[in-house]
Coordinates of N, CA, C and O in Angstrom, one line a residue:
M1086 N -3.5 24.5 7.8 CA -2.4 24.4 6.9 C -1.1 24.5 7.6 O -0.9 25.3 8.5
T1087 N -0.1 23.6 7.3 CA 1.2 23.6 8.0 C 2.3 23.7 7.0 O 2.3 23.2 5.9
W1088 N 3.3 24.5 7.3 CA 4.5 24.7 6.5 C 5.7 24.2 7.3 O 5.8 24.4 8.5
K1089 N 6.6 23.6 6.7 CA 7.8 23.0 7.3 C 9.0 23.5 6.6 O 9.2 23.3 5.4
M1090 N 9.9 24.2 7.3 CA 11.2 24.7 6.7 C 12.4 24.2 7.5 O 12.3 24.2 8.8
S1091 N 13.4 23.9 6.8 CA 14.7 23.4 7.5 C 15.5 24.6 7.9 O 15.8 25.5 7.0
V1092 N 15.9 24.7 9.1 CA 16.7 25.8 9.6 C 17.9 25.3 10.5 O 17.9 24.1 10.9
D1093 N 18.9 26.1 10.7 CA 20.0 25.7 11.5 C 19.7 25.7 13.0 O 18.9 26.5 13.5
V1094 N 20.3 24.7 13.7 CA 20.2 24.6 15.1 C 21.0 25.6 15.9 O 22.1 26.0 15.4
G1095 N 20.5 26.1 17.0 CA 21.3 27.0 17.9 C 21.1 28.5 17.6 O 21.9 29.3 18.0
F1096 N 20.0 28.8 16.8 CA 19.8 30.2 16.5 C 18.3 30.6 16.8 O 17.5 29.7 16.9
R1097 N 18.1 31.9 17.0 CA 16.8 32.4 17.1 C 16.3 32.8 15.7 O 17.1 33.2 14.9
Y1098 N 15.0 32.7 15.4 CA 14.5 33.1 14.2 C 13.3 34.0 14.4 O 12.5 33.8 15.3
L1099 N 13.2 35.0 13.5 CA 12.0 35.9 13.5 C 11.1 35.3 12.4 O 11.5 35.2 11.2
V1100 N 9.9 35.0 12.8 CA 8.9 34.5 11.8 C 7.9 35.6 11.6 O 7.2 36.0 12.6
R1101 N 7.8 36.1 10.4 CA 6.8 37.1 10.1 C 5.7 36.6 9.1 O 6.1 36.1 8.1
L1102 N 4.5 36.7 9.5 CA 3.4 36.2 8.7 C 2.7 37.4 8.0 O 2.4 38.4 8.7
H1103 N 2.5 37.3 6.7 CA 1.8 38.3 5.9 C 0.5 37.8 5.4 O 0.5 36.6 4.9
F1104 N -0.5 38.6 5.4 CA -1.8 38.1 5.0 C -2.3 38.7 3.7 O -2.0 39.8 3.3
S1105 N -3.1 37.9 2.9 CA -3.5 38.3 1.6 C -4.8 39.2 1.6 O -5.5 39.3 2.7
K1106 N -5.1 39.8 0.5 CA -6.3 40.7 0.4 C -7.6 39.8 0.6 O -8.5 40.3 1.2
I1107 N -7.5 38.6 0.1 CA -8.7 37.7 0.2 C -9.0 37.5 1.7 O -10.1 37.6 2.2
G1108 N -7.9 37.2 2.4 CA -8.0 36.9 3.8 C -8.5 38.2 4.6 O -9.3 38.1 5.5
L1109 N -8.0 39.3 4.2 CA -8.4 40.6 4.8 C -9.9 40.9 4.6 O -10.6 41.3 5.5
K1110 N -10.4 40.6 3.3 CA -11.8 40.8 3.0 C -12.7 39.9 3.8 O -13.7 40.2 4.4
M1111 N -12.2 38.6 3.9 CA -13.0 37.6 4.7 C -13.0 38.1 6.2 O -14.0 38.0 6.9
A1112 N -11.9 38.6 6.7 CA -11.8 39.0 8.1 C -12.7 40.2 8.3 O -13.3 40.3 9.4
E1113 N -12.7 41.2 7.4 CA -13.5 42.4 7.6 C -15.0 42.1 7.6 O -15.7 42.7 8.4
T1114 N -15.4 41.1 6.8 CA -16.9 40.8 6.8 C -17.3 39.9 7.9 O -18.3 40.1 8.5
G1115 N -16.5 38.9 8.2 CA -16.9 37.9 9.1 C -16.1 37.8 10.4 O -16.4 37.0 11.3
G1116 N -15.1 38.7 10.6 CA -14.3 38.7 11.8 C -13.6 37.3 12.0 O -13.8 36.6 12.9
M1117 N -12.7 37.1 11.0 CA -11.9 35.8 11.1 C -10.9 35.8 12.2 O -10.0 36.7 12.1
N1118 N -11.0 34.9 13.1 CA -9.9 34.8 14.1 C -9.3 33.4 14.0 O -10.0 32.5 13.6
F1119 N -8.1 33.3 14.4 CA -7.4 32.0 14.3 C -6.3 31.9 15.3 O -5.9 32.9 15.9
N1120 N -5.7 30.7 15.4 CA -4.6 30.5 16.3 C -3.3 30.3 15.4 O -3.4 29.7 14.4
V1121 N -2.2 30.7 15.9 CA -0.9 30.5 15.3 C -0.1 29.6 16.1 O 0.1 29.8 17.3
F1122 N 0.4 28.5 15.5 CA 1.2 27.5 16.1 C 2.6 27.6 15.5 O 2.7 27.5 14.2
I1123 N 3.7 27.6 16.3 CA 5.0 27.5 15.7 C 5.7 26.4 16.5 O 5.7 26.4 17.7
N1124 N 6.2 25.4 15.7 CA 6.7 24.2 16.3 C 5.8 23.5 17.3 O 6.2 23.1 18.4
E1125 N 4.5 23.4 16.9 CA 3.5 22.8 17.6 C 3.2 23.4 19.0 O 2.6 22.8 19.9
M1126 N 3.7 24.6 19.2 CA 3.4 25.4 20.4 C 2.5 26.6 20.0 O 2.8 27.2 19.0
I1127 N 1.6 27.0 20.9 CA 0.7 28.1 20.6 C 1.5 29.4 20.7 O 2.1 29.7 21.7
A1128 N 1.6 30.1 19.5 CA 2.3 31.4 19.5 C 1.3 32.5 19.7 O 1.7 33.6 20.3
D1129 N 0.1 32.4 19.3 CA -0.9 33.4 19.4 C -2.3 32.8 19.3 O -2.5 31.9 18.5
T1130 N -3.2 33.3 20.1 CA -4.6 32.8 20.0 C -5.6 33.9 19.7 O -5.3 35.1 20.0
N1131 N -6.7 33.5 19.1 CA -7.7 34.5 18.7 C -7.1 35.7 18.0 O -7.5 36.8 18.3
T1132 N -6.3 35.5 17.0 CA -5.6 36.5 16.3 C -6.6 37.1 15.2 O -7.1 36.3 14.5
D1133 N -6.7 38.4 15.2 CA -7.5 39.0 14.2 C -6.5 39.7 13.2 O -5.6 40.3 13.6
I1134 N -6.7 39.4 11.9 CA -5.8 39.9 10.9 C -6.0 41.3 10.4 O -5.3 41.8 9.5
V1135 N -7.0 42.0 10.9 CA -7.2 43.4 10.5 C -7.2 44.3 11.7 O -7.8 44.0 12.7
V1136 N -6.4 45.4 11.6 CA -6.4 46.3 12.7 C -7.1 47.6 12.2 O -6.9 48.1 11.1
K1137 N -8.1 48.0 13.0 CA -8.9 49.1 12.6 C -8.2 50.4 12.9 O -7.6 50.6 14.0
E1138 N -8.2 51.4 11.9 CA -7.5 52.7 12.2 C -8.5 53.6 12.8 O -9.7 53.4 12.8
R1139 N -8.0 54.8 13.3 CA -8.9 55.8 13.9 C -9.9 56.3 12.9 O -11.0 56.7 13.2
D1140 N -9.5 56.5 11.6 CA -10.4 57.1 10.6 C -11.4 56.1 10.0 O -12.1 56.5 9.1
G1141 N -11.4 54.9 10.5 CA -12.4 54.0 10.0 C -11.9 53.0 9.0 O -12.5 52.0 8.7
G1142 N -10.7 53.3 8.4 CA -10.1 52.4 7.5 C -9.5 51.2 8.2 O -9.5 51.1 9.4
S1143 N -9.0 50.3 7.4 CA -8.3 49.1 8.0 C -6.9 49.0 7.3 O -6.8 49.3 6.1
I1144 N -6.0 48.5 8.0 CA -4.6 48.2 7.5 C -4.3 46.7 7.6 O -4.8 46.1 8.6
P1145 N -3.6 46.2 6.7 CA -3.3 44.8 6.8 C -2.4 44.5 8.0 O -1.6 45.3 8.4
W1146 N -2.6 43.3 8.5 CA -1.8 42.9 9.7 C -0.8 42.0 9.4 O -0.9 41.2 8.4
Y1147 N 0.3 42.0 10.0 CA 1.3 41.0 9.9 C 1.8 40.7 11.4 O 1.7 41.5 12.2
G1148 N 2.2 39.5 11.6 CA 2.6 39.1 12.9 C 4.0 38.7 12.9 O 4.5 38.0 12.1
D1149 N 4.7 39.1 14.0 CA 6.1 38.8 14.2 C 6.2 37.9 15.4 O 5.6 38.1 16.5
Y1150 N 6.9 36.8 15.3 CA 7.1 35.8 16.4 C 8.6 35.4 16.4 O 9.2 35.2 15.3
I1151 N 9.2 35.3 17.6 CA 10.5 34.9 17.7 C 10.5 33.5 18.3 O 9.8 33.2 19.2
V1152 N 11.4 32.6 17.7 CA 11.5 31.2 18.1 C 12.9 30.8 18.2 O 13.7 31.2 17.4
M1153 N 13.3 30.1 19.3 CA 14.7 29.6 19.4 C 14.7 28.1 19.0 O 13.8 27.3 19.4
M1154 N 15.6 27.8 18.1 CA 15.7 26.4 17.6 C 16.9 25.7 18.4 O 18.0 25.9 18.1
N1155 N 16.5 25.0 19.4 CA 17.4 24.2 20.2 C 17.7 22.9 19.6 O 16.8 22.3 18.9
G1156 N 18.8 22.3 19.9 CA 19.2 21.0 19.4 C 20.6 20.8 19.5 O 21.4 21.6 20.0
H1157 N 21.1 19.6 19.1 CA 22.5 19.2 19.1 C 23.2 19.6 17.9 O 22.6 19.6 16.8
K1158 N 24.4 20.1 18.0 CA 25.1 20.6 16.8 C 25.4 19.4 15.8 O 25.6 19.7 14.7
R1159 N 25.3 18.2 16.3 CA 25.5 17.1 15.4 C 24.4 17.0 14.3 O 24.6 16.6 13.2
E1160 N 23.2 17.5 14.7 CA 22.1 17.5 13.8 C 22.3 18.5 12.7 O 22.0 18.3 11.5
G1161 N 22.8 19.7 13.0 CA 23.1 20.7 12.0 C 21.8 21.5 11.7 O 21.8 22.7 11.7
K1162 N 20.8 20.8 11.3 CA 19.5 21.4 10.9 C 18.3 20.7 11.6 O 18.4 19.6 12.0
C1163 N 17.3 21.5 11.7 CA 16.0 20.9 12.2 C 14.9 21.6 11.5 O 15.1 22.6 10.8
D1164 N 13.7 21.1 11.7 CA 12.5 21.7 11.0 C 11.8 22.7 11.9 O 11.6 22.5 13.1
L1165 N 11.4 23.8 11.2 CA 10.6 24.8 11.8 C 9.2 24.7 11.3 O 9.0 24.7 10.0
L1166 N 8.2 24.5 12.1 CA 6.8 24.2 11.7 C 6.0 25.5 11.9 O 6.0 26.0 13.0
I1167 N 5.2 25.9 10.9 CA 4.3 27.0 11.1 C 2.9 26.5 10.7 O 2.7 26.0 9.6
R1168 N 1.9 26.7 11.6 CA 0.6 26.2 11.3 C -0.5 27.3 11.8 O -0.3 27.9 12.8
L1169 N -1.5 27.5 10.9 CA -2.6 28.4 11.2 C -3.8 27.5 11.4 O -4.1 26.6 10.6
Q1170 N -4.6 27.8 12.4 CA -5.8 27.1 12.6 C -7.0 28.0 12.9 O -6.9 28.8 13.9
S1171 N -8.0 28.0 12.1 CA -9.2 28.9 12.4 C -10.0 28.4 13.5 O -10.1 27.2 13.8
N1172 N -10.6 29.3 14.3 CA -11.4 28.9 15.4 C -12.7 28.4 14.9 O -13.4 27.6 15.6
E1173 N -13.2 28.8 13.8 CA -14.5 28.4 13.3 C -14.4 27.1 12.4 O -14.9 26.1 12.7
E1174 N -13.7 27.3 11.2 CA -13.6 26.2 10.3 C -12.2 26.1 9.7 O -11.4 27.0 10.1
F1175 N -12.0 25.2 8.8 CA -10.7 25.1 8.2 C -10.4 26.3 7.4 O -11.3 26.8 6.6
M1176 N -9.3 26.9 7.6 CA -9.0 28.2 7.0 C -8.0 28.0 5.8 O -7.0 27.3 6.0
D1177 N -8.3 28.5 4.6 CA -7.5 28.4 3.5 C -7.4 29.7 2.7 O -8.5 30.1 2.3
G1178 N -6.3 30.3 2.6 CA -6.2 31.5 1.8 C -5.8 32.8 2.4 O -5.3 33.6 1.7
P1179 N -5.9 33.0 3.7 CA -5.6 34.3 4.2 C -4.1 34.6 4.3 O -3.7 35.8 4.3
L1180 N -3.3 33.6 4.4 CA -1.9 33.8 4.5 C -1.2 34.1 3.1 O -1.3 33.2 2.2
K1181 N -0.7 35.2 2.9 CA 0.0 35.6 1.6 C 1.4 35.0 1.6 O 1.8 34.6 0.5
G1182 N 2.0 35.0 2.7 CA 3.4 34.5 2.7 C 4.0 34.7 4.1 O 3.3 35.2 5.0
F1183 N 5.2 34.2 4.3 CA 5.9 34.4 5.5 C 7.3 34.5 5.3 O 7.9 34.1 4.3
E1184 N 8.0 35.1 6.2 CA 9.4 35.3 6.2 C 10.0 34.6 7.4 O 9.4 34.7 8.5
I1185 N 11.2 34.0 7.2 CA 11.9 33.4 8.4 C 13.3 34.1 8.3 O 14.1 33.8 7.4
L1186 N 13.5 34.9 9.3 CA 14.8 35.6 9.4 C 15.7 35.1 10.5 O 15.3 35.0 11.6
K1187 N 16.9 34.7 10.1 CA 17.8 34.1 11.1 C 18.5 35.3 11.9 O 19.0 36.2 11.3
L1188 N 18.4 35.2 13.2 CA 19.0 36.2 14.1 C 20.3 35.6 14.6 O 20.5 34.4 14.8
S1189 N 21.3 36.5 14.9 CA 22.6 36.0 15.4 C 22.5 35.3 16.7 O 21.6 35.6 17.5
N1190 N 23.4 34.4 16.9 CA 23.4 33.6 18.1 C 24.1 34.4 19.2 O 24.5 35.5 19.1
H1191 N 24.4 33.7 20.4 CA 25.0 34.4 21.5 C 26.5 34.8 21.2 O 27.0 35.6 21.9
D1192 N 27.1 34.3 20.1 CA 28.4 34.6 19.7 C 28.4 35.8 18.7 O 29.4 36.1 18.1
N1193 N 27.2 36.3 18.4 CA 27.0 37.4 17.4 C 27.4 36.8 16.0 O 28.1 37.5 15.2
S1194 N 27.1 35.6 15.7 CA 27.5 35.0 14.5 C 26.2 34.5 13.8 O 25.2 34.0 14.4
L1195 N 26.2 34.5 12.5 CA 25.2 33.9 11.7 C 25.7 32.6 11.0 O 24.9 32.0 10.2
A1196 N 26.9 32.2 11.3 CA 27.5 31.0 10.6 C 26.7 29.8 11.1 O 26.5 29.6 12.3
S1197 N 26.5 28.9 10.1 CA 25.8 27.6 10.4 C 26.7 26.7 11.2 O 27.9 26.7 10.9
P1198 N 26.2 26.0 12.1 CA 27.1 25.0 12.8 C 27.5 23.9 11.9 O 26.8 23.5 11.0
V1199 N 28.8 23.4 12.1 CA 29.3 22.3 11.3 C 28.9 21.0 12.0 O 29.3 20.8 13.1
P1200 N 28.1 20.2 11.3 CA 27.6 19.0 11.9 C 28.8 18.1 12.2 O 29.8 18.1 11.4
M1201 N 28.8 17.4 13.3 CA 29.9 16.4 13.6 C 29.8 15.3 12.7 O 28.8 14.7 12.4
P1202 N 31.0 14.9 12.1 CA 31.0 13.8 11.2 C 30.8 12.5 11.9 O 31.1 12.3 13.1
P1203 N 30.2 11.5 11.2 CA 30.0 10.2 11.9 C 31.3 9.5 12.2 O 32.3 9.8 11.6
F1204 N 31.3 8.6 13.1 CA 32.5 7.9 13.5 C 33.0 7.1 12.3 O 32.3 6.5 11.6
Q1205 N 34.4 7.2 12.2 CA 35.0 6.5 11.1 C 36.0 5.4 11.6 O 36.6 5.6 12.7
D1206 N 36.2 4.4 10.8 CA 37.1 3.4 11.3 C 38.6 3.8 11.1 O 38.9 4.8 10.5
S1207 N 39.5 3.1 11.8 CA 40.9 3.5 11.8 C 41.6 3.5 10.4 O 42.5 4.3 10.2
T1208 N 41.1 2.6 9.5 CA 41.7 2.6 8.2 C 41.5 3.9 7.4 O 42.4 4.5 6.9
S1209 N 40.3 4.4 7.5 CA 40.0 5.6 6.8 C 40.7 6.8 7.4 O 41.1 7.8 6.8
Q1210 N 40.8 6.8 8.8 CA 41.6 7.8 9.5 C 43.0 7.8 9.1 O 43.6 8.9 8.9
T1211 N 43.6 6.6 8.9 CA 45.0 6.5 8.5 C 45.2 7.1 7.1 O 46.2 7.8 6.8
I1212 N 44.3 6.8 6.2 CA 44.3 7.4 4.8 C 44.2 8.9 4.9 O 44.9 9.6 4.2
Q1213 N 43.3 9.4 5.7 CA 43.1 10.8 5.8 C 44.4 11.5 6.3 O 44.8 12.6 5.9
I1214 N 45.0 10.9 7.3 CA 46.3 11.5 7.9 C 47.3 11.5 6.8 O 48.1 12.4 6.6
L1215 N 47.4 10.4 6.1 CA 48.4 10.2 5.0 C 48.2 11.3 3.9 O 49.1 11.9 3.5
L1216 N 46.9 11.5 3.6 CA 46.6 12.6 2.6 C 47.0 14.0 3.1 O 47.4 14.8 2.3
K1217 N 46.8 14.2 4.4 CA 47.1 15.5 5.0 C 48.6 15.7 4.9 O 49.1 16.8 4.7
V1218 N 49.4 14.7 5.2 CA 50.8 14.8 5.2 C 51.3 15.0 3.8 O 52.2 15.9 3.6
L1219 N 50.8 14.3 2.9 CA 51.3 14.5 1.5 C 50.7 15.7 0.8 O 51.2 16.1 -0.3
G1220 N 49.7 16.3 1.3 CA 49.1 17.4 0.6 C 47.8 17.0 0.0 O 47.7 16.1 -0.7
N1221 N 46.7 17.7 0.4 CA 45.4 17.3 0.0 C 45.2 17.4 -1.5 O 44.6 16.5 -2.1
R1222 N 45.6 18.5 -2.1 CA 45.3 18.7 -3.6 C 46.2 17.8 -4.5 O 45.7 17.4 -5.5
N1223 N 47.4 17.7 -4.1 CA 48.4 17.1 -5.0 C 48.9 15.7 -4.5 O 50.0 15.3 -4.8
A1224 N 48.1 15.0 -3.8 CA 48.5 13.8 -3.1 C 48.9 12.8 -4.1 O 50.0 12.1 -4.0
I1225 N 48.2 12.6 -5.2 CA 48.5 11.5 -6.2 C 49.8 11.9 -6.9 O 50.7 11.1 -7.1
G1226 N 49.9 13.2 -7.3 CA 51.1 13.6 -8.0 C 52.3 13.5 -7.1 O 53.4 13.1 -7.6
T1227 N 52.2 13.9 -5.8 CA 53.3 13.8 -4.9 C 53.8 12.3 -4.7 O 55.0 12.0 -4.8
V1228 N 52.8 11.4 -4.6 CA 53.2 10.0 -4.4 C 53.8 9.5 -5.7 O 54.8 8.8 -5.6
A1229 N 53.3 9.8 -6.8 CA 53.9 9.3 -8.1 C 55.3 9.8 -8.3 O 56.2 9.1 -8.7
I1230 N 55.5 11.1 -8.1 CA 56.9 11.7 -8.2 C 57.8 11.1 -7.2 O 59.0 10.8 -7.5
T1231 N 57.4 10.8 -6.0 CA 58.2 10.2 -5.0 C 58.6 8.8 -5.4 O 59.8 8.4 -5.3
I1232 N 57.7 8.0 -5.9 CA 58.0 6.6 -6.3 C 59.0 6.6 -7.5 O 59.9 5.9 -7.5
I1233 N 58.7 7.5 -8.5 CA 59.6 7.6 -9.6 C 61.0 8.0 -9.2 O 62.0 7.4 -9.7
S1234 N 61.1 8.9 -8.3 CA 62.4 9.4 -7.8 C 63.2 8.3 -7.1 O 64.4 8.0 -7.3
I1235 N 62.5 7.5 -6.2 CA 63.1 6.4 -5.5 C 63.6 5.3 -6.5 O 64.7 4.8 -6.4
V1236 N 62.8 5.0 -7.5 CA 63.1 4.0 -8.4 C 64.3 4.4 -9.2 O 65.3 3.7 -9.5
S1237 N 64.3 5.7 -9.6 CA 65.4 6.3 -10.4 C 66.8 6.2 -9.6 O 67.8 5.9 -10.2
I1238 N 66.7 6.6 -8.3 CA 67.9 6.5 -7.5 C 68.4 5.1 -7.4 O 69.6 4.8 -7.5
I1239 N 67.5 4.1 -7.1 CA 67.9 2.7 -7.0 C 68.6 2.2 -8.3 O 69.6 1.6 -8.3
V1240 N 68.0 2.5 -9.5 CA 68.5 2.1 -10.7 C 69.9 2.7 -10.9 O 70.8 2.0 -11.4
H1241 N 70.1 4.0 -10.6 CA 71.4 4.7 -10.8 C 72.4 4.0 -9.9 O 73.6 3.7 -10.4
K1242 N 72.1 3.7 -8.6 CA 73.1 3.1 -7.7 C 73.4 1.6 -8.2 O 74.6 1.2 -8.2
L1243 N 72.4 0.9 -8.7 CA 72.7 -0.5 -9.2 C 73.6 -0.4 -10.4 O 74.5 -1.2 -10.6
R1244 N 73.4 0.6 -11.3 CA 74.2 0.8 -12.5 C 75.7 1.1 -12.1 O 76.6 0.6 -12.7
E1245 N 75.9 2.0 -11.1 CA 77.2 2.3 -10.6 C 77.9 1.1 -10.0 O 79.1 0.8 -10.3
I1246 N 77.2 0.3 -9.3 CA 77.8 -1.0 -8.7 C 78.1 -1.9 -9.8 O 79.2 -2.5 -9.8
S1247 N 77.3 -2.1 -10.8 CA 77.5 -3.0 -11.9 C 78.7 -2.5 -12.7 O 79.6 -3.3 -13.1
E1248 N 78.8 -1.2 -13.0 CA 80.0 -0.7 -13.7 C 81.3 -0.9 -13.0 O 82.3 -1.1 -13.5
A1249 N 81.2 -0.7 -11.6 CA 82.4 -0.8 -10.8 C 82.9 -2.3 -10.8 O 84.1 -2.5 -10.9
R1250 N 82.0 -3.2 -10.8 CA 82.4 -4.7 -10.9 C 83.0 -5.0 -12.2 O 84.0 -5.7 -12.4
S1251 N 82.4 -4.5 -13.3 CA 82.9 -4.8 -14.6 C 84.3 -4.1 -14.9 O 85.1 -4.7 -15.5
S1252 N 84.5 -3.0 -14.3 CA 85.8 -2.3 -14.5 C 86.9 -3.0 -13.7 O 88.0 -3.1 -14.1
E1253 N 86.5 -3.6 -12.5 CA 87.5 -4.4 -11.8 C 87.9 -5.6 -12.6 O 89.1 -6.0 -12.6
E1254 N 87.0 -6.3 -13.3 CA 87.3 -7.5 -14.0 C 88.2 -7.1 -15.2 O 89.1 -7.8 -15.6
V1255 N 88.0 -5.9 -15.8 CA 88.8 -5.5 -17.0 C 90.2 -5.2 -16.6 O 91.1 -5.5 -17.3
C1256 N 90.4 -4.6 -15.4 CA 91.7 -4.2 -15.0 C 92.6 -5.4 -14.5 O 93.8 -5.3 -14.3
K1257 N 92.0 -6.5 -14.2 CA 92.8 -7.7 -13.7 C 93.6 -8.3 -14.9 O 93.1 -8.4 -16.0
P1258 N 94.8 -8.7 -14.6 CA 95.6 -9.3 -15.6 C 95.1 -10.7 -15.9 O 94.5 -11.3 -15.1
S1259 N 95.3 -11.1 -17.1 CA 94.8 -12.4 -17.5 C 95.6 -13.5 -16.8 O 96.7 -13.3 -16.3
T1260 N 95.1 -14.7 -16.8 CA 95.8 -15.8 -16.1 C 97.1 -16.2 -16.9 O 98.0 -16.7 -16.3
R1261 N 97.2 -16.0 -18.2 CA 98.4 -16.3 -18.9 C 99.6 -15.4 -18.5 O 100.7 -15.8 -18.5
A1262 N 99.2 -14.1 -18.2 CA 100.2 -13.1 -17.9 C 100.9 -13.4 -16.6 O 102.0 -13.0 -16.3
Q1263 N 100.3 -14.2 -15.8 CA 100.8 -14.4 -14.5 C 101.8 -15.5 -14.5 O 102.7 -16.0 -14.5

């Protein structure tokens, strides 16, 4: 049986396997051994899921494995594969669950890497720069107010010019008066 989980690139992960009571009973009676594979690499061989105590009782076993997920930051995420394989036959049921714990990277950070954006053409880059200049959130409002203001100023100046011309014509003496 194989499990596939998506995890961030560039981090170490603690993989902890927990086993069920059914699996423990099967192991106590028949000595179930199996191999653990993580990312298609052998993590443990001939693993026995029951540890015998000194007083004759048994305690459930869990296994801890550390794996480093290498890759390019452009990918952002990759798959972590966990597989159990019985040495005798196909094994179904002994695993109760598993935990995948993200460990901090060399920068002591748990932040996910930001994947690199795909290459964009120059037109979309120009639009993005224009939006940054005008303001990301209010870009449409800013552009609309700017256009209205410019039109208003132009109309006002044209009206002043028109009124100045008409007042010059009114102040001129008529041709009879000359």
